[in-house]
Short mmCIF file of C-alpha atoms in Angstrom, two decimals:
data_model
loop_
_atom_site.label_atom_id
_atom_site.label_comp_id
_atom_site.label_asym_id
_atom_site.label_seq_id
_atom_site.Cartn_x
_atom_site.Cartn_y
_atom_site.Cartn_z
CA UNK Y 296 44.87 69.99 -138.56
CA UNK Y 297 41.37 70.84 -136.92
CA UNK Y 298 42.55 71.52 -133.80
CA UNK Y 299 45.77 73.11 -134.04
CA UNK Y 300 45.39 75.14 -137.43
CA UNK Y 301 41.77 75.67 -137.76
CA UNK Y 302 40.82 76.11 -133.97
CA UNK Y 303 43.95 78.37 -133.27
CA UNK Y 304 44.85 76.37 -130.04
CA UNK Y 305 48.37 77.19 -129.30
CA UNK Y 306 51.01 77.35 -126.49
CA UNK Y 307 50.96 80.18 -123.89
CA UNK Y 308 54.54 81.13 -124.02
CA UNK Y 309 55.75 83.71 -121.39
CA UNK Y 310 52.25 82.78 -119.67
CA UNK Y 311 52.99 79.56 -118.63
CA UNK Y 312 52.06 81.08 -115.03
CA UNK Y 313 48.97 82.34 -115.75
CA UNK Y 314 46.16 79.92 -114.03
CA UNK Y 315 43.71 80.95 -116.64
CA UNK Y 316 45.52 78.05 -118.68
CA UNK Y 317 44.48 75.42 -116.44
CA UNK Y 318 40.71 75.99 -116.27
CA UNK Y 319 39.38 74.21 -119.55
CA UNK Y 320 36.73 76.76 -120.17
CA UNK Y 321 39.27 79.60 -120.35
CA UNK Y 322 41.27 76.96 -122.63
CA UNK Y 323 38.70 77.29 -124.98
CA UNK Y 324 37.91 80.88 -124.86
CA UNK Y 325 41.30 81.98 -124.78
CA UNK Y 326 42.73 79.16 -127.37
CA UNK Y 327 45.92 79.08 -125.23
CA UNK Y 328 46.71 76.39 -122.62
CA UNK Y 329 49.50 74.39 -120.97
CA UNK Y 330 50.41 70.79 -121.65
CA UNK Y 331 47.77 69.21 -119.46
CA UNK Y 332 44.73 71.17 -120.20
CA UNK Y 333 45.66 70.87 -123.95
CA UNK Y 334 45.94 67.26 -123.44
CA UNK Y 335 42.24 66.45 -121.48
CA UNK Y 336 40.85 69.10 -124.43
CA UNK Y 337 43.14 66.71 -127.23
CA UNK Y 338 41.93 63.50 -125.44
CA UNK Y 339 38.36 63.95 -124.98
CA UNK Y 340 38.18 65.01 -128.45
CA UNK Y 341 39.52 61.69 -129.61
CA UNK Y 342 37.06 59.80 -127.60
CA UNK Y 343 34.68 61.12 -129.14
CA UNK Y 344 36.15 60.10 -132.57
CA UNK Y 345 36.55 56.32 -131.53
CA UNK Y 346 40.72 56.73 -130.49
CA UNK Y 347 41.24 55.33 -126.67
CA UNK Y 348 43.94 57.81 -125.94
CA UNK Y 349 45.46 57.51 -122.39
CA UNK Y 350 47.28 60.19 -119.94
CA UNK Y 351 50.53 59.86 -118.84
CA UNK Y 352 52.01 61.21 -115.53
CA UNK Y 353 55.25 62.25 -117.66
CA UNK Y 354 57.65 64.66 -115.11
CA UNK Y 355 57.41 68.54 -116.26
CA UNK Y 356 55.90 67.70 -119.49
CA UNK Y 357 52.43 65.85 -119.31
CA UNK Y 358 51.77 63.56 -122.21
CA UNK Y 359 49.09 61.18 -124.17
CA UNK Y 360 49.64 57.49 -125.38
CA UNK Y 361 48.39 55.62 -127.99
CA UNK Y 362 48.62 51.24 -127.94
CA UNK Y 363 49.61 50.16 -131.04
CA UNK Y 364 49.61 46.96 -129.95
CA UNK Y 365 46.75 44.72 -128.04
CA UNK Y 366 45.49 46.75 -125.76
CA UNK Y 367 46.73 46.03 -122.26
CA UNK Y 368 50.33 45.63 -123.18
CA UNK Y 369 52.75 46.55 -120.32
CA UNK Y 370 55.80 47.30 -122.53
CA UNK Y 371 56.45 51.00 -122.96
CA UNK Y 372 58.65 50.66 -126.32
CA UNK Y 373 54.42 49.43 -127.54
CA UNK Y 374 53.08 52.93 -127.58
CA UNK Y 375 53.24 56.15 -129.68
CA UNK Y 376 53.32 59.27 -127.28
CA UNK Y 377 51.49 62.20 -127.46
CA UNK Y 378 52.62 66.06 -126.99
CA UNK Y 379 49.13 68.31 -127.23
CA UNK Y 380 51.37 70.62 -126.23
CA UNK Y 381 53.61 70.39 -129.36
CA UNK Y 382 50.79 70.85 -131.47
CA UNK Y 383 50.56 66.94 -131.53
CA UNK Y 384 53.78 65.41 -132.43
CA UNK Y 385 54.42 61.57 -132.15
CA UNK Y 386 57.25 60.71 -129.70
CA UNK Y 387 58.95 57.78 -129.45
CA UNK Y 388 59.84 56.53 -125.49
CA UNK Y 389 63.14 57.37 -125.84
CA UNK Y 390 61.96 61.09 -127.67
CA UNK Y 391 59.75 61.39 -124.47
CA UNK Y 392 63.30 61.71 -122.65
CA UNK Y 393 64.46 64.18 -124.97
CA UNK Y 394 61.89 66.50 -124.13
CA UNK Y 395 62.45 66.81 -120.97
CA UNK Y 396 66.40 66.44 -120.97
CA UNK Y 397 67.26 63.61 -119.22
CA UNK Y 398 65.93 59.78 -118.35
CA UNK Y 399 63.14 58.44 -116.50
CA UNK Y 400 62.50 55.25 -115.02
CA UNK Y 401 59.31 53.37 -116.56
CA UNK Y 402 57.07 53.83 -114.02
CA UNK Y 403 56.75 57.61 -115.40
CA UNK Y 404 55.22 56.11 -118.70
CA UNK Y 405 52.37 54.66 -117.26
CA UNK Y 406 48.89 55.67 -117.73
CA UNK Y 407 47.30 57.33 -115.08
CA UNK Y 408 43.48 58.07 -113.56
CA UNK Y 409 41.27 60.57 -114.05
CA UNK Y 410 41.69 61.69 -110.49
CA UNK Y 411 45.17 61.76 -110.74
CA UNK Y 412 45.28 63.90 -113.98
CA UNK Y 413 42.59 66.02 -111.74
CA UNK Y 414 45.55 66.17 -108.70
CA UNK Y 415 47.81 67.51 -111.04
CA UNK Y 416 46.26 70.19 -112.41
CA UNK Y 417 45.35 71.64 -108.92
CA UNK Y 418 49.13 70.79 -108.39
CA UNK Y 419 49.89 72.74 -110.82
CA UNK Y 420 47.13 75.99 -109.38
CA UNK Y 421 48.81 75.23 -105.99
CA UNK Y 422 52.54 76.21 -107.31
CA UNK Y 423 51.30 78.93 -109.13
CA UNK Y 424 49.70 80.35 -106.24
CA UNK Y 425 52.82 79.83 -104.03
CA UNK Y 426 55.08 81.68 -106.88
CA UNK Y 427 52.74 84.69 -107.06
CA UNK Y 428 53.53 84.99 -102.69
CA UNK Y 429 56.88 84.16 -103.05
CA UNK Y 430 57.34 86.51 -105.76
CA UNK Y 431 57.84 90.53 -105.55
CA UNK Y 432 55.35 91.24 -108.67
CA UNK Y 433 51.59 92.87 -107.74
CA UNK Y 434 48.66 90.58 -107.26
CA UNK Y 435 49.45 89.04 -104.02
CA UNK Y 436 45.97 88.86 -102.80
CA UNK Y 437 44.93 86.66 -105.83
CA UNK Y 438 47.69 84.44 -105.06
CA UNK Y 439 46.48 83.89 -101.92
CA UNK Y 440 42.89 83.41 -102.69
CA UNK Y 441 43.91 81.02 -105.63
CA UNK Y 442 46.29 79.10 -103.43
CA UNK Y 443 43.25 78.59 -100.53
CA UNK Y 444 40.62 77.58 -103.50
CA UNK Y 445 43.56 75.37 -104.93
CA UNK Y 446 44.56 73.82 -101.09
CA UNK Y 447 40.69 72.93 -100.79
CA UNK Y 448 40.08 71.40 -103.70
CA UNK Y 449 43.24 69.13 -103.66
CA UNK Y 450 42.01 68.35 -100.01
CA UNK Y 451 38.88 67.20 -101.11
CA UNK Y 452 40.24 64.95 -103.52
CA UNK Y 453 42.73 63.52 -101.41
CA UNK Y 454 42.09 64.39 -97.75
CA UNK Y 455 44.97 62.85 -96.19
CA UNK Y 456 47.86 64.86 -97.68
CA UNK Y 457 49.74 65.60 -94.66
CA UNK Y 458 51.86 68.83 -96.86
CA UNK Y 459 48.98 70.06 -98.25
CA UNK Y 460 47.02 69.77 -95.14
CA UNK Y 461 50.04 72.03 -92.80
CA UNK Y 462 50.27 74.38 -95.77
CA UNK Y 463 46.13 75.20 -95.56
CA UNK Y 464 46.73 75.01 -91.29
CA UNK Y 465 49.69 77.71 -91.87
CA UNK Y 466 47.46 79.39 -94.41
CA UNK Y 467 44.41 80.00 -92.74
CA UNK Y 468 46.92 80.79 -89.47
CA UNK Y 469 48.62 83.28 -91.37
CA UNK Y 470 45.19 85.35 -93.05
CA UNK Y 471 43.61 84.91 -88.93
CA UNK Y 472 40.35 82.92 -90.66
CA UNK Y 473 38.27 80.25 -88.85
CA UNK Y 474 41.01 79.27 -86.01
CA UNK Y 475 38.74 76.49 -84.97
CA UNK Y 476 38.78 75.13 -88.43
CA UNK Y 477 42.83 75.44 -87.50
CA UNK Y 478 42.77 73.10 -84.50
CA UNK Y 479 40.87 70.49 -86.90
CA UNK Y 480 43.35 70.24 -89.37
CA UNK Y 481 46.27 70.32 -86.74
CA UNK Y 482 44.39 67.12 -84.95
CA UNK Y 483 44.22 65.23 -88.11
CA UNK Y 484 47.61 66.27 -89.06
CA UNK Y 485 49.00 64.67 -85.86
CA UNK Y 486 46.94 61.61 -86.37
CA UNK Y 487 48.26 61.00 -89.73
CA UNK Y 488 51.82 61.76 -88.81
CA UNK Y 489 52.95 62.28 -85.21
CA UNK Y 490 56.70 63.29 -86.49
CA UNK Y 491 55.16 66.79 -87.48
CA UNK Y 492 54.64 67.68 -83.59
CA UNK Y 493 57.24 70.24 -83.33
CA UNK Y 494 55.06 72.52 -86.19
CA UNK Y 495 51.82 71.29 -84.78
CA UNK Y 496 52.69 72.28 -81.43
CA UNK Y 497 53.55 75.80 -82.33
CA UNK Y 498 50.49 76.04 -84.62
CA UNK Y 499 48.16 75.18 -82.01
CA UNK Y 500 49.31 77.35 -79.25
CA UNK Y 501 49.09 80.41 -81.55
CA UNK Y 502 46.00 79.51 -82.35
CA UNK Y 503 44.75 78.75 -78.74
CA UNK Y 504 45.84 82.03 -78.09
CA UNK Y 505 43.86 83.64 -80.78
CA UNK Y 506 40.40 82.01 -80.12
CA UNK Y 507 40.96 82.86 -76.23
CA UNK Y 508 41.46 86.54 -77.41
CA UNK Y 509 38.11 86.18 -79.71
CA UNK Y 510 36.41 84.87 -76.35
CA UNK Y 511 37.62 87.27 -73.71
CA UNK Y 512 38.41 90.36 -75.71
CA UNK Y 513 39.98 93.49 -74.34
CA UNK Y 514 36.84 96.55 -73.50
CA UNK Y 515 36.56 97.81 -77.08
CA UNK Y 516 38.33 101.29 -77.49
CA UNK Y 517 35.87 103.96 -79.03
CA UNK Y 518 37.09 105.49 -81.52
CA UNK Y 519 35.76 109.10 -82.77
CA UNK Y 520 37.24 110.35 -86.31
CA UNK Y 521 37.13 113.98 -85.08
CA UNK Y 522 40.37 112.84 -83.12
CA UNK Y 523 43.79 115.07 -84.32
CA UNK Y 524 45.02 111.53 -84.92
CA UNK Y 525 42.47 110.88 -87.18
CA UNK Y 526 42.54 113.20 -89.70
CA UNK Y 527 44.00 111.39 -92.27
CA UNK Y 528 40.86 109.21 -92.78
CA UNK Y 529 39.00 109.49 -95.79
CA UNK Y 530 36.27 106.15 -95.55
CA UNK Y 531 33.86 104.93 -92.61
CA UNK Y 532 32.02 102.41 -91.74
CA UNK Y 533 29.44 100.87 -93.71
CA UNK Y 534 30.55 101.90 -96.73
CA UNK Y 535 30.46 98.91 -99.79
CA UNK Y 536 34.36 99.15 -101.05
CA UNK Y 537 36.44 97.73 -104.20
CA UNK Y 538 39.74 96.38 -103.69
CA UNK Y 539 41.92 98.73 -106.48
CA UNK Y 540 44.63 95.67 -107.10
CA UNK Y 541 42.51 92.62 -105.99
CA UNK Y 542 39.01 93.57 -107.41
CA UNK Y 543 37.08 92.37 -104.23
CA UNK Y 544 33.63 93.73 -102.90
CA UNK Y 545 33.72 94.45 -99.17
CA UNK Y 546 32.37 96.05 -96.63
CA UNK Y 547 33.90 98.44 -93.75
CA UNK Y 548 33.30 97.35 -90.73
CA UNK Y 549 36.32 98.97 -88.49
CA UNK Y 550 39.49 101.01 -88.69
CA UNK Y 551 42.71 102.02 -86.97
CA UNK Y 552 44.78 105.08 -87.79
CA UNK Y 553 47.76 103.02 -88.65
CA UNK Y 554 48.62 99.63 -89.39
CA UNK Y 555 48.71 98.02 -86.33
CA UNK Y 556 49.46 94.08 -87.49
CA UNK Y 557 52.41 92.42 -86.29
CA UNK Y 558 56.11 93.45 -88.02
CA UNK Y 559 55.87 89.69 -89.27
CA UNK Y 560 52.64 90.28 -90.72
CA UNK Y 561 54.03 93.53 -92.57
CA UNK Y 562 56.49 92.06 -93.82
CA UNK Y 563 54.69 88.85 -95.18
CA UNK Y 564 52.24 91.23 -96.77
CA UNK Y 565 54.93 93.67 -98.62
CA UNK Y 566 53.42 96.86 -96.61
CA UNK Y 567 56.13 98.38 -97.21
CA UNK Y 568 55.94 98.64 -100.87
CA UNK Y 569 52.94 100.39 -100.72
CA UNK Y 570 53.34 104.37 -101.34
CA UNK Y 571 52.62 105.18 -97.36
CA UNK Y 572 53.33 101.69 -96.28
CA UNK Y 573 52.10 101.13 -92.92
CA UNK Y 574 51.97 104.77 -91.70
CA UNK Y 575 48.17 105.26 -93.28
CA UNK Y 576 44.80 104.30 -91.85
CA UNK Y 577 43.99 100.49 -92.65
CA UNK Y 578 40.60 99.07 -92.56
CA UNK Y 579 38.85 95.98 -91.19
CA UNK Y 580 36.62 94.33 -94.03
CA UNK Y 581 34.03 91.95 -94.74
CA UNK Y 582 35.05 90.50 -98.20
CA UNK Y 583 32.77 89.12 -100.41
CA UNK Y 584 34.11 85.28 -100.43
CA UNK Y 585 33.49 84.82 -96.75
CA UNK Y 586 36.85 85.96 -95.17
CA UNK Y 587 37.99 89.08 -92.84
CA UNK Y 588 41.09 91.12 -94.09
CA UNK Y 589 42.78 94.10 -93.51
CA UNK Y 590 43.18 97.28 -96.18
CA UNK Y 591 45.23 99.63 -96.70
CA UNK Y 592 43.42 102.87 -97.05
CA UNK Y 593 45.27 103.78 -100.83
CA UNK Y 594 44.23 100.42 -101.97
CA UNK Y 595 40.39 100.89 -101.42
CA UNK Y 596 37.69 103.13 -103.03
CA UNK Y 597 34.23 103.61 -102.99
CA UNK Y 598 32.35 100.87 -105.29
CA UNK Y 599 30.44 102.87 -107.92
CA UNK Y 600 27.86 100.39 -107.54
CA UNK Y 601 27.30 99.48 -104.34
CA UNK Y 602 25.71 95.86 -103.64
CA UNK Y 603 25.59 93.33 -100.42
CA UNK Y 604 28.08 91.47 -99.13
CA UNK Y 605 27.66 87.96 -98.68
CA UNK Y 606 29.80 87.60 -95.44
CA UNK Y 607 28.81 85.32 -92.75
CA UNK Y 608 29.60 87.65 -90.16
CA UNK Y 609 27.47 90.77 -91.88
CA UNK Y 610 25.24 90.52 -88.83
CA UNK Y 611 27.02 90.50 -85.94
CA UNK Y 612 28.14 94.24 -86.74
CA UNK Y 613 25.06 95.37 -88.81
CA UNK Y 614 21.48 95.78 -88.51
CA UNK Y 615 20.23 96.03 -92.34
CA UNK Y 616 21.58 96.85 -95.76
CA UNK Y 617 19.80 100.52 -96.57
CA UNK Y 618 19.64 101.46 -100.54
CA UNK Y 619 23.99 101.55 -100.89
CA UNK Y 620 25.20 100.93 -97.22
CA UNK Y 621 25.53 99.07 -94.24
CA UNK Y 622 23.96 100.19 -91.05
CA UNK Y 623 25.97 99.43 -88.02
CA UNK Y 624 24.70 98.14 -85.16
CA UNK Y 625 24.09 99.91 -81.68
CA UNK Y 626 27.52 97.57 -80.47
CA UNK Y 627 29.52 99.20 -83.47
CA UNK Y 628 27.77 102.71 -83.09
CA UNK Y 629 28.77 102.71 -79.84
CA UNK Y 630 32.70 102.10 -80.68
CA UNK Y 631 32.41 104.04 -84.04
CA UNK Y 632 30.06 106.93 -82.65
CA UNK Y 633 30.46 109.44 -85.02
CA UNK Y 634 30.81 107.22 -88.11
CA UNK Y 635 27.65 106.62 -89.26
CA UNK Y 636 26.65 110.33 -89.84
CA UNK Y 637 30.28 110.39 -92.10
CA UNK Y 638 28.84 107.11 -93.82
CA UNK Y 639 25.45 109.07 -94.68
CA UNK Y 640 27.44 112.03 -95.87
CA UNK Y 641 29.73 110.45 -98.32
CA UNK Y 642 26.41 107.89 -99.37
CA UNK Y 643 25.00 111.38 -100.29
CA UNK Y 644 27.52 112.43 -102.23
CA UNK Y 645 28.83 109.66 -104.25
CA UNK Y 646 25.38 107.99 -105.08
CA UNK Y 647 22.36 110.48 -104.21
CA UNK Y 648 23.38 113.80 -105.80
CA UNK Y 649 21.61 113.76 -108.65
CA UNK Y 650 18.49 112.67 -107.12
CA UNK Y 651 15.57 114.33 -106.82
CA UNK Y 652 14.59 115.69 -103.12
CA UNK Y 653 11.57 113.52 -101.86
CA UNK Y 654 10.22 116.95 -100.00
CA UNK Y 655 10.18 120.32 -102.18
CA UNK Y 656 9.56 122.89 -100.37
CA UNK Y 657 6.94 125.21 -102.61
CA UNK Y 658 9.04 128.44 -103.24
CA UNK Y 659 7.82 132.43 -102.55
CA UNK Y 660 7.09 132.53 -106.41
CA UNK Y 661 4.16 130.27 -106.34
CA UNK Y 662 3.48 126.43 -107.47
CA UNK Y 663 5.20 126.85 -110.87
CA UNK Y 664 8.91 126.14 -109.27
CA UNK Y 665 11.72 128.51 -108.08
CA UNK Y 666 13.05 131.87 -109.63
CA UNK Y 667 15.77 132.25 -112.15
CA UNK Y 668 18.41 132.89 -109.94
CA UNK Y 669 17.54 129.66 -107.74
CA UNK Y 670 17.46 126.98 -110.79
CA UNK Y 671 20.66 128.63 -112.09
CA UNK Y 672 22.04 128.20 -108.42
CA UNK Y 673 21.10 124.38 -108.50
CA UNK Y 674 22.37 123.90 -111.78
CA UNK Y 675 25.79 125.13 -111.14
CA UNK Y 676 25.18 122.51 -107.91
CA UNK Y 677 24.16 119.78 -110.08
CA UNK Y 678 27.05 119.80 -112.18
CA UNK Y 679 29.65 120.72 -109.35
CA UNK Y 680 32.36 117.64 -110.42
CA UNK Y 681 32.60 115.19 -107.68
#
């Protein structure tokens, strides 16, 4: 009664996707949750009350039991079962089989640990990470960053996963982050299995590749914005941005006039859905949680409050963070020359113009301030929409 009726937990319906119903605290905020964070909220509870409740690995449908006879017993026809997510209805075995729709051997009734209920759950964060990429709906970027938090938690819990461990090596492959890190995972992969050489092999070349490029790049190409072919540019480098769909900080630290990725890459990334697909300038950026990426220029705008980014790689293209911006360094002035006075200008407009001057200039009509005609002139400047 308490927990169903008076604390308003309930089932997510149409949401059953949304991850927010596998984190416990969001359970608890939200009052909505799936059948295995309703379960460890459902269990715990009963703990607390003096009930040994126990979870069970049941397929699609996770599940509690209760011993109703001396603890220990191995006979599954001894236990009343649990659905928290049914608002806690008392199953019978053979119930447990109508819930799901078909039979199960009785290895599936058995109680599980608390790692394995843990392994689960990120299971279940690791499929709904792979749906949202799979899938044509919005939001791909949050996939992807929930399916690499998902991939390295599982991985920490159980390092050896040989699928998990080739989807993070395709993964980080894919986004171009930390190739060495690539090559580590590939090694152990072929330790643990040598029948996965054919997708090892390929992995590792491509990455080889990469890292020799990082090593032994090309003479950078400078590239000046007062080009014809740059018109279409609106942001520079240094500037603090906000991801419009995916909500990350970052900061510029390059650009090209077009999208110049791979046609796989393009494709992979839905490019063309975007209202100029690849045809618009795209920007290198430092995002906030430590990886590189590469922006579309109608998916970015300025951050209306700009902060630092906490990027390992801030400093190998800047020299200091000054007041709302990043200041690049001589290497990046030199390939970006006329960037950083475009930076200053748009810092200036966005976030100093209603600042006061730090110099004022005493005016022909003594101490007391300007004429009439100038502070009417600077009002109408002041409140010139931006």
């Amino acid at each position: 009664m308490s927990y169903y009726n008076i604390q308003l937990l309930c089932t997510p319906g149409m949401s059953y996707y949304n991850p927010l119903n596998s984190y416990i605290h969001q359970v608890l905020l939200r009052r909505t949750g799936i059948p295995i964070s309703l379960s460890v909220i459902y269990m715990t509870l009963a703990r607390k009350l003096g009930v040994q409740l126990e979870p069970v690995n049941f397929p699609n449908h996770f599940l509690l039991r209760w011993c109703q006879q001396q603890r220990g017993s191995g006979d599954i026809y001894d236990f009343v079962y649990i659905d928290a997510f049914g608002k806690g209805k008392q199953l019978t075995a053979k119930e447990c089989e109508y819930l799901i729709g078909h039979q199960v051997t009785a290895d599936y009734y058995n109680a599980i640990s608390t790692t394995e209920v843990l392994l689960r759950m990120v299971g279940n964060l690791l499929n709904i990470g792979k749906r949202g990429i799979s899938s044509l709906r919005e939001g791909n970027e949050k996939s992807y960053q929930l399916l690499r938090d998902s991939l390295d938690l599982y991985l920490t819990i159980n390092p050896d996963n040989v699928q998990y461990l080739l989807l993070q090596a395709r993964l980080y492959f894919h986004l171009g982050i930390w190739p060495e890190k690539v090559l580590d995972i590939l090694q152990h992969i072929q330790a643990l299995d040598p029948s996965q050489h054919g997708a090892v092999g390929y992995l590792v070349q491509h990455t080889l590749e990469h890292i020799q490029h990082k090593k032994h790049p090309v003479e950078p190409e400078v590239k000046r914005r007062s080009a014809p072919e740059h018109l279409e540019l609106q942001y520079s480098v240094g500037l603090i941005m906000k991801h419009k769909r995916s909500g990350y900080n970052c900061a510029i630290y390059g650009w090209d006039p077009k999208c110049t990725m791979s046609q796989e890459w393009i494709t992979t990334m839905r490019v063309h859905q975007l209202s100029s697909g690849a045809n618009q300038p795209f920007y290198n950026v430092l995002v906030q949680d430590g990886t590189c990426r590469y922006a579309a220029q109608e998916n970015l705008e300025p951050h209306s409050a700009p902060l630092e980014i906490a990027h390992p790689e801030v400093g190998r293209y800047f020299s200091e963070f000054h007041d709302s911006h990043y200041v690049a360094n001589e290497e990046l002035q030199t390939r970006y020359p006329e960037d950083m006075a475009e930076t200053l200008g748009t810092v200036r407009d966005l976030y100093h113009r209603l600042m006061p001057s730090p110099v004022q200039q005493e005016s022909p009509n003594g101490p007391e301030g300007p004429s009439q005609e100038n502070q009417d002139s600077q009002e109408n400047q002041d409140t010139m929409p931006t």
